[in-house]
Amino acid sequence: MSMTLDPSALDEVRNDVDQAAKRHRLWFFAGLAVILTYLAFSWVQFDIGSLRKNWKPERAALFVLDTYAHKDHVVMRWKTSDEVDIRFEGGHRHVYDPAPDWFQVEGEARTISFANGGTITYFTDYVTMDWPDQDETFEFRLNADGKPYVVGYENRLEELPPWMRQTANKIEIRPTLYERLQVGTSKVEVHRYEIGWKYFLFDFDSPLVGTGLGGALGLILAGERVDPEMSNLKLVWTEFRDNSIWGHGPVLYAMLETIFMALIGTMIACAVG
């Protein structure tokens, strides 16, 4: 049995296909125009073009640094320059006592040592900085108006090293990402960075502070009780969970809560489906 196609019917089908294709193209280009218009509006409205000019990669590097390193703050206030405050991450409760090995006191000099061999020394009325690859010792003081300055560079700031910047009220010094010195009108502050997540297992006030993972496992398996009132297993878990610096307990609770909500949502969806 042979079948013949009506030419007029074929033309009608072809015309319908062409019209549908034209509509699809129209919607596509209309949507593309809307997207491009929105992007152009956003570019102008949020001044995205200026981001390249204002982009400072060193700030991004600082944010990344905080993900794999920690820092200690060493602060001396000019009004009480005989006192030096050393804190982990600048926390109010995290004061070192005794001072770390990298902080040494000899008479009036309070010296902070860095891994690269550089040192910063606090005295009662000035601060010095000895740094690798530098032929001189930098000295910082306050002038008669209480403003900080680099001794010997009062009229030649352009000759300071590129990592040292002086403004009206502050001297900012950052030789590398791992060292920072700020000399201000009221205080001098050093940030000393080290690689690692310090106090990740047990916080500053824990009886297990300084105990690593191996030491904690050893206590659980064979060690004598640290706290007579509880087992070492319970002590390790409690001190880890209640770590006030890292907040493991709230984080674990939030994770379990999220998983529980996801399971409940899935069960409800299955029941409704």
mmCIF file of C-alpha atoms in Angstrom:
data_model
loop_
_atom_site.group_PDB
_atom_site.id
_atom_site.type_symbol
_atom_site.label_atom_id
_atom_site.label_comp_id
_atom_site.label_asym_id
_atom_site.label_seq_id
_atom_site.Cartn_x
_atom_site.Cartn_y
_atom_site.Cartn_z
ATOM 1 C CA MET A 1 0.000 0.000 0.000
ATOM 2 C CA SER A 2 1.511 3.304 -1.084
ATOM 3 C CA MET A 3 1.065 6.565 0.765
ATOM 4 C CA THR A 4 1.378 10.011 -0.808
ATOM 5 C CA LEU A 5 1.928 13.246 1.095
ATOM 6 C CA ASP A 6 -0.180 16.227 0.355
ATOM 7 C CA PRO A 7 2.252 19.042 -0.627
ATOM 8 C CA SER A 8 0.073 21.627 1.099
ATOM 9 C CA ALA A 9 0.108 19.619 4.368
ATOM 10 C CA LEU A 10 3.889 19.288 4.128
ATOM 11 C CA ASP A 11 4.252 23.031 3.647
ATOM 12 C CA GLU A 12 2.014 23.632 6.656
ATOM 13 C CA VAL A 13 4.139 21.346 8.871
ATOM 14 C CA ARG A 14 7.332 23.023 7.622
ATOM 15 C CA ASN A 15 5.836 26.448 8.364
ATOM 16 C CA ASP A 16 4.849 25.383 11.908
ATOM 17 C CA VAL A 17 8.380 24.111 12.556
ATOM 18 C CA ASP A 18 9.905 27.354 11.259
ATOM 19 C CA GLN A 19 7.582 29.442 13.420
ATOM 20 C CA ALA A 20 8.426 27.381 16.523
ATOM 21 C CA ALA A 21 12.148 27.748 15.813
ATOM 22 C CA LYS A 22 11.752 31.505 15.411
ATOM 23 C CA ARG A 23 9.937 31.747 18.757
ATOM 24 C CA HIS A 24 12.662 29.747 20.477
ATOM 25 C CA ARG A 25 15.362 31.961 18.988
ATOM 26 C CA LEU A 26 13.416 35.066 19.997
ATOM 27 C CA TRP A 27 13.068 33.869 23.591
ATOM 28 C CA PHE A 28 16.720 32.896 23.695
ATOM 29 C CA PHE A 29 17.989 36.274 22.503
ATOM 30 C CA ALA A 30 15.450 38.111 24.685
ATOM 31 C CA GLY A 31 16.683 36.203 27.750
ATOM 32 C CA LEU A 32 20.301 36.810 26.755
ATOM 33 C CA ALA A 33 19.576 40.538 26.373
ATOM 34 C CA VAL A 34 17.989 40.668 29.838
ATOM 35 C CA ILE A 35 21.007 38.908 31.395
ATOM 36 C CA LEU A 36 23.490 41.191 29.630
ATOM 37 C CA THR A 37 21.471 44.261 30.635
ATOM 38 C CA TYR A 38 21.458 43.114 34.266
ATOM 39 C CA LEU A 39 25.203 42.467 34.200
ATOM 40 C CA ALA A 40 25.865 45.877 32.666
ATOM 41 C CA PHE A 41 23.637 47.547 35.276
ATOM 42 C CA SER A 42 25.418 45.671 38.101
ATOM 43 C CA TRP A 43 28.826 46.622 36.678
ATOM 44 C CA VAL A 44 27.921 50.302 36.776
ATOM 45 C CA GLN A 45 25.819 50.269 39.966
ATOM 46 C CA PHE A 46 28.422 48.469 42.086
ATOM 47 C CA ASP A 47 31.412 50.082 40.375
ATOM 48 C CA ILE A 48 32.963 46.693 39.649
ATOM 49 C CA GLY A 49 35.469 48.288 37.301
ATOM 50 C CA SER A 50 37.215 49.912 40.271
ATOM 51 C CA LEU A 51 37.830 46.563 41.991
ATOM 52 C CA ARG A 52 40.955 45.965 39.953
ATOM 53 C CA LYS A 53 42.323 49.341 40.947
ATOM 54 C CA ASN A 54 41.485 48.841 44.641
ATOM 55 C CA TRP A 55 42.425 45.163 44.753
ATOM 56 C CA LYS A 56 45.151 44.487 47.308
ATOM 57 C CA PRO A 57 46.461 40.919 47.110
ATOM 58 C CA GLU A 58 48.248 41.250 50.452
ATOM 59 C CA ARG A 59 44.872 41.516 52.199
ATOM 60 C CA ALA A 60 43.685 38.321 50.540
ATOM 61 C CA ALA A 61 46.930 36.663 51.642
ATOM 62 C CA LEU A 62 46.220 37.743 55.231
ATOM 63 C CA PHE A 63 42.778 36.158 55.156
ATOM 64 C CA VAL A 64 44.253 32.921 53.815
ATOM 65 C CA LEU A 65 47.040 33.061 56.424
ATOM 66 C CA ASP A 66 44.486 32.859 59.237
ATOM 67 C CA THR A 67 43.242 29.512 57.866
ATOM 68 C CA TYR A 68 46.539 27.692 58.443
ATOM 69 C CA ALA A 69 48.448 29.749 61.026
ATOM 70 C CA HIS A 70 47.945 31.350 64.426
ATOM 71 C CA LYS A 71 49.407 34.476 65.965
ATOM 72 C CA ASP A 72 50.449 35.795 69.350
ATOM 73 C CA HIS A 73 50.003 39.455 70.315
ATOM 74 C CA VAL A 74 52.742 41.182 72.315
ATOM 75 C CA VAL A 75 51.608 44.619 73.530
ATOM 76 C CA MET A 76 53.405 47.402 75.370
ATOM 77 C CA ARG A 77 51.553 50.602 76.254
ATOM 78 C CA TRP A 78 53.636 53.760 76.383
ATOM 79 C CA LYS A 79 52.035 54.924 79.658
ATOM 80 C CA THR A 80 52.900 51.635 81.385
ATOM 81 C CA SER A 81 55.946 50.683 79.330
ATOM 82 C CA ASP A 82 57.407 48.551 82.105
ATOM 83 C CA GLU A 83 54.613 46.024 81.491
ATOM 84 C CA VAL A 84 54.278 43.741 78.453
ATOM 85 C CA ASP A 85 51.148 41.747 77.719
ATOM 86 C CA ILE A 86 51.436 38.494 75.697
ATOM 87 C CA ARG A 87 48.211 36.862 74.496
ATOM 88 C CA PHE A 88 47.246 34.080 72.128
ATOM 89 C CA GLU A 89 45.276 35.616 69.226
ATOM 90 C CA GLY A 90 44.740 38.699 71.377
ATOM 91 C CA GLY A 91 42.075 36.943 73.461
ATOM 92 C CA HIS A 92 41.151 38.487 76.790
ATOM 93 C CA ARG A 93 41.432 35.169 78.640
ATOM 94 C CA HIS A 94 44.409 33.756 76.772
ATOM 95 C CA VAL A 95 47.316 35.426 78.588
ATOM 96 C CA TYR A 96 50.645 33.580 78.626
ATOM 97 C CA ASP A 97 52.000 32.934 82.122
ATOM 98 C CA PRO A 98 54.843 32.137 82.088
ATOM 99 C CA ALA A 99 55.978 33.851 78.896
ATOM 100 C CA PRO A 100 56.859 31.735 75.825
ATOM 101 C CA ASP A 101 60.469 30.786 75.059
ATOM 102 C CA TRP A 102 60.662 33.312 72.206
ATOM 103 C CA PHE A 103 60.179 36.179 74.670
ATOM 104 C CA GLN A 104 63.239 36.993 76.770
ATOM 105 C CA VAL A 105 63.769 39.651 79.455
ATOM 106 C CA GLU A 106 67.202 41.044 80.270
ATOM 107 C CA GLY A 107 67.086 44.128 82.434
ATOM 108 C CA GLU A 108 65.059 46.817 80.703
ATOM 109 C CA ALA A 109 65.120 44.966 77.366
ATOM 110 C CA ARG A 110 62.163 42.708 76.488
ATOM 111 C CA THR A 111 63.073 40.859 73.281
ATOM 112 C CA ILE A 112 60.763 39.035 70.871
ATOM 113 C CA SER A 113 62.556 36.541 68.610
ATOM 114 C CA PHE A 114 61.297 35.322 65.237
ATOM 115 C CA ALA A 115 61.972 32.146 63.273
ATOM 116 C CA ASN A 116 64.023 34.019 60.637
ATOM 117 C CA GLY A 117 66.462 35.334 63.251
ATOM 118 C CA GLY A 118 64.970 38.818 63.494
ATOM 119 C CA THR A 119 64.258 40.459 66.847
ATOM 120 C CA ILE A 120 62.117 43.304 68.159
ATOM 121 C CA THR A 121 63.017 44.718 71.572
ATOM 122 C CA TYR A 122 60.835 46.822 73.844
ATOM 123 C CA PHE A 123 62.477 49.401 76.087
ATOM 124 C CA THR A 124 60.652 51.794 78.411
ATOM 125 C CA ASP A 125 60.714 54.749 76.009
ATOM 126 C CA TYR A 126 61.648 53.283 72.615
ATOM 127 C CA VAL A 127 61.590 50.136 70.492
ATOM 128 C CA THR A 128 64.318 48.626 68.328
ATOM 129 C CA MET A 129 64.202 46.191 65.432
ATOM 130 C CA ASP A 130 67.089 44.061 64.152
ATOM 131 C CA TRP A 131 66.189 42.283 60.933
ATOM 132 C CA PRO A 132 67.978 39.896 58.561
ATOM 133 C CA ASP A 133 69.465 41.518 55.422
ATOM 134 C CA GLN A 134 69.314 44.973 57.025
ATOM 135 C CA ASP A 135 72.558 46.805 57.777
ATOM 136 C CA GLU A 136 71.120 48.914 60.578
ATOM 137 C CA THR A 137 69.042 48.646 63.711
ATOM 138 C CA PHE A 138 65.780 50.547 63.363
ATOM 139 C CA GLU A 139 64.654 52.589 66.354
ATOM 140 C CA PHE A 140 61.154 53.893 67.019
ATOM 141 C CA ARG A 141 60.185 56.644 69.455
ATOM 142 C CA LEU A 142 57.467 59.191 70.192
ATOM 143 C CA ASN A 143 58.197 62.851 69.432
ATOM 144 C CA ALA A 144 57.254 65.837 71.599
ATOM 145 C CA ASP A 145 53.712 65.722 70.182
ATOM 146 C CA GLY A 146 53.290 62.057 71.061
ATOM 147 C CA LYS A 147 53.570 60.899 67.423
ATOM 148 C CA PRO A 148 55.667 57.852 66.478
ATOM 149 C CA TYR A 149 58.644 58.220 64.159
ATOM 150 C CA VAL A 150 61.627 56.243 62.877
ATOM 151 C CA VAL A 151 64.801 57.693 64.348
ATOM 152 C CA GLY A 152 67.072 59.073 61.616
ATOM 153 C CA TYR A 153 64.361 59.066 58.956
ATOM 154 C CA GLU A 154 62.427 62.163 60.013
ATOM 155 C CA ASN A 155 63.012 63.974 56.707
ATOM 156 C CA ARG A 156 63.556 61.022 54.390
ATOM 157 C CA LEU A 157 60.631 58.660 54.742
ATOM 158 C CA GLU A 158 60.987 57.640 51.106
ATOM 159 C CA GLU A 159 64.219 55.836 52.042
ATOM 160 C CA LEU A 160 62.507 53.474 54.468
ATOM 161 C CA PRO A 161 62.289 49.800 53.389
ATOM 162 C CA PRO A 162 59.210 49.079 51.253
ATOM 163 C CA TRP A 163 57.696 46.965 54.061
ATOM 164 C CA MET A 164 57.819 49.881 56.507
ATOM 165 C CA ARG A 165 55.269 52.706 56.275
ATOM 166 C CA GLN A 166 54.938 55.766 58.514
ATOM 167 C CA THR A 167 51.813 57.927 58.758
ATOM 168 C CA ALA A 168 50.886 60.755 61.112
ATOM 169 C CA ASN A 169 49.778 58.463 63.952
ATOM 170 C CA LYS A 170 51.221 55.036 63.205
ATOM 171 C CA ILE A 171 54.207 53.144 61.880
ATOM 172 C CA GLU A 172 53.172 49.920 60.134
ATOM 173 C CA ILE A 173 55.899 47.311 59.608
ATOM 174 C CA ARG A 174 55.329 43.985 57.855
ATOM 175 C CA PRO A 175 58.536 42.393 56.491
ATOM 176 C CA THR A 176 56.651 39.188 55.582
ATOM 177 C CA LEU A 177 53.241 37.681 56.280
ATOM 178 C CA TYR A 178 54.558 36.110 59.490
ATOM 179 C CA GLU A 179 55.739 39.239 61.299
ATOM 180 C CA ARG A 180 54.014 42.519 62.037
ATOM 181 C CA LEU A 181 54.928 45.532 64.169
ATOM 182 C CA GLN A 182 52.638 48.491 64.808
ATOM 183 C CA VAL A 183 53.982 51.537 66.624
ATOM 184 C CA GLY A 184 51.143 53.880 67.567
ATOM 185 C CA THR A 185 50.560 56.889 69.755
ATOM 186 C CA SER A 186 49.304 54.814 72.696
ATOM 187 C CA LYS A 187 50.876 51.385 72.288
ATOM 188 C CA VAL A 188 53.303 49.141 70.444
ATOM 189 C CA GLU A 189 52.000 45.789 69.229
ATOM 190 C CA VAL A 190 53.740 42.814 67.652
ATOM 191 C CA HIS A 191 51.918 39.997 65.852
ATOM 192 C CA ARG A 192 54.027 36.874 65.719
ATOM 193 C CA TYR A 193 52.660 34.162 63.382
ATOM 194 C CA GLU A 194 53.380 30.445 63.432
ATOM 195 C CA ILE A 195 52.131 27.640 61.191
ATOM 196 C CA GLY A 196 49.581 25.317 62.746
ATOM 197 C CA TRP A 197 46.261 25.196 64.592
ATOM 198 C CA LYS A 198 47.426 25.793 68.131
ATOM 199 C CA TYR A 199 45.135 24.577 70.948
ATOM 200 C CA PHE A 200 42.986 22.722 68.402
ATOM 201 C CA LEU A 201 42.482 19.728 70.698
ATOM 202 C CA PHE A 202 42.514 21.372 74.116
ATOM 203 C CA ASP A 203 42.158 25.046 74.886
ATOM 204 C CA PHE A 204 44.264 27.486 76.860
ATOM 205 C CA ASP A 205 42.821 26.632 80.301
ATOM 206 C CA SER A 206 42.489 22.873 79.885
ATOM 207 C CA PRO A 207 44.442 20.519 82.192
ATOM 208 C CA LEU A 208 45.416 18.711 78.974
ATOM 209 C CA VAL A 209 46.797 21.839 77.261
ATOM 210 C CA GLY A 210 49.802 20.977 75.116
ATOM 211 C CA THR A 211 48.781 17.306 74.832
ATOM 212 C CA GLY A 212 48.825 16.095 71.242
ATOM 213 C CA LEU A 213 46.691 13.414 69.629
ATOM 214 C CA GLY A 214 49.183 10.671 70.483
ATOM 215 C CA GLY A 215 49.408 11.802 74.085
ATOM 216 C CA ALA A 216 45.620 11.916 74.395
ATOM 217 C CA LEU A 217 45.307 8.362 73.017
ATOM 218 C CA GLY A 218 48.010 7.230 75.428
ATOM 219 C CA LEU A 219 46.091 8.690 78.366
ATOM 220 C CA ILE A 220 42.900 6.972 77.242
ATOM 221 C CA LEU A 221 44.542 3.565 76.790
ATOM 222 C CA ALA A 222 47.108 3.332 79.545
ATOM 223 C CA GLY A 223 47.616 6.545 81.478
ATOM 224 C CA GLU A 224 46.883 7.217 85.127
ATOM 225 C CA ARG A 225 43.846 9.356 85.809
ATOM 226 C CA VAL A 226 44.489 13.055 85.378
ATOM 227 C CA ASP A 227 41.259 13.872 87.198
ATOM 228 C CA PRO A 228 40.446 11.393 89.993
ATOM 229 C CA GLU A 229 36.739 12.100 89.536
ATOM 230 C CA MET A 230 36.454 10.920 85.922
ATOM 231 C CA SER A 231 38.073 8.511 83.494
ATOM 232 C CA ASN A 232 40.684 9.796 81.070
ATOM 233 C CA LEU A 233 38.378 8.929 78.174
ATOM 234 C CA LYS A 234 35.638 11.157 79.583
ATOM 235 C CA LEU A 235 38.158 13.886 80.425
ATOM 236 C CA VAL A 236 39.636 13.904 76.900
ATOM 237 C CA TRP A 237 36.186 14.030 75.318
ATOM 238 C CA THR A 238 34.922 16.735 77.697
ATOM 239 C CA GLU A 239 37.970 18.958 77.244
ATOM 240 C CA PHE A 240 37.833 18.526 73.466
ATOM 241 C CA ARG A 241 34.099 19.220 73.305
ATOM 242 C CA ASP A 242 34.294 22.282 75.579
ATOM 243 C CA ASN A 243 37.272 23.849 73.765
ATOM 244 C CA SER A 244 36.403 27.560 74.081
ATOM 245 C CA ILE A 245 38.814 28.650 71.342
ATOM 246 C CA TRP A 246 37.693 26.310 68.573
ATOM 247 C CA GLY A 247 34.148 25.617 69.793
ATOM 248 C CA HIS A 248 34.069 21.938 68.848
ATOM 249 C CA GLY A 249 30.922 21.252 70.886
ATOM 250 C CA PRO A 250 28.669 23.860 69.209
ATOM 251 C CA VAL A 251 30.079 22.943 65.795
ATOM 252 C CA LEU A 252 29.424 19.220 66.280
ATOM 253 C CA TYR A 253 25.937 19.969 67.605
ATOM 254 C CA ALA A 254 25.175 22.182 64.597
ATOM 255 C CA MET A 255 26.426 19.471 62.205
ATOM 256 C CA LEU A 256 24.271 16.807 63.841
ATOM 257 C CA GLU A 257 21.291 19.168 63.837
ATOM 258 C CA THR A 258 21.764 19.808 60.110
ATOM 259 C CA ILE A 259 21.992 16.069 59.341
ATOM 260 C CA PHE A 260 18.914 15.391 61.492
ATOM 261 C CA MET A 261 16.910 18.104 59.716
ATOM 262 C CA ALA A 262 17.968 16.729 56.318
ATOM 263 C CA LEU A 263 16.869 13.206 57.312
ATOM 264 C CA ILE A 264 13.519 14.440 58.649
ATOM 265 C CA GLY A 265 12.971 16.497 55.476
ATOM 266 C CA THR A 266 13.765 13.481 53.302
ATOM 267 C CA MET A 267 11.386 11.258 55.295
ATOM 268 C CA ILE A 268 8.575 13.816 55.021
ATOM 269 C CA ALA A 269 9.198 14.173 51.268
ATOM 270 C CA CYS A 270 9.104 10.392 50.834
ATOM 271 C CA ALA A 271 5.858 10.149 52.794
ATOM 272 C CA VAL A 272 4.226 12.924 50.775
ATOM 273 C CA GLY A 273 5.551 11.449 47.529
#
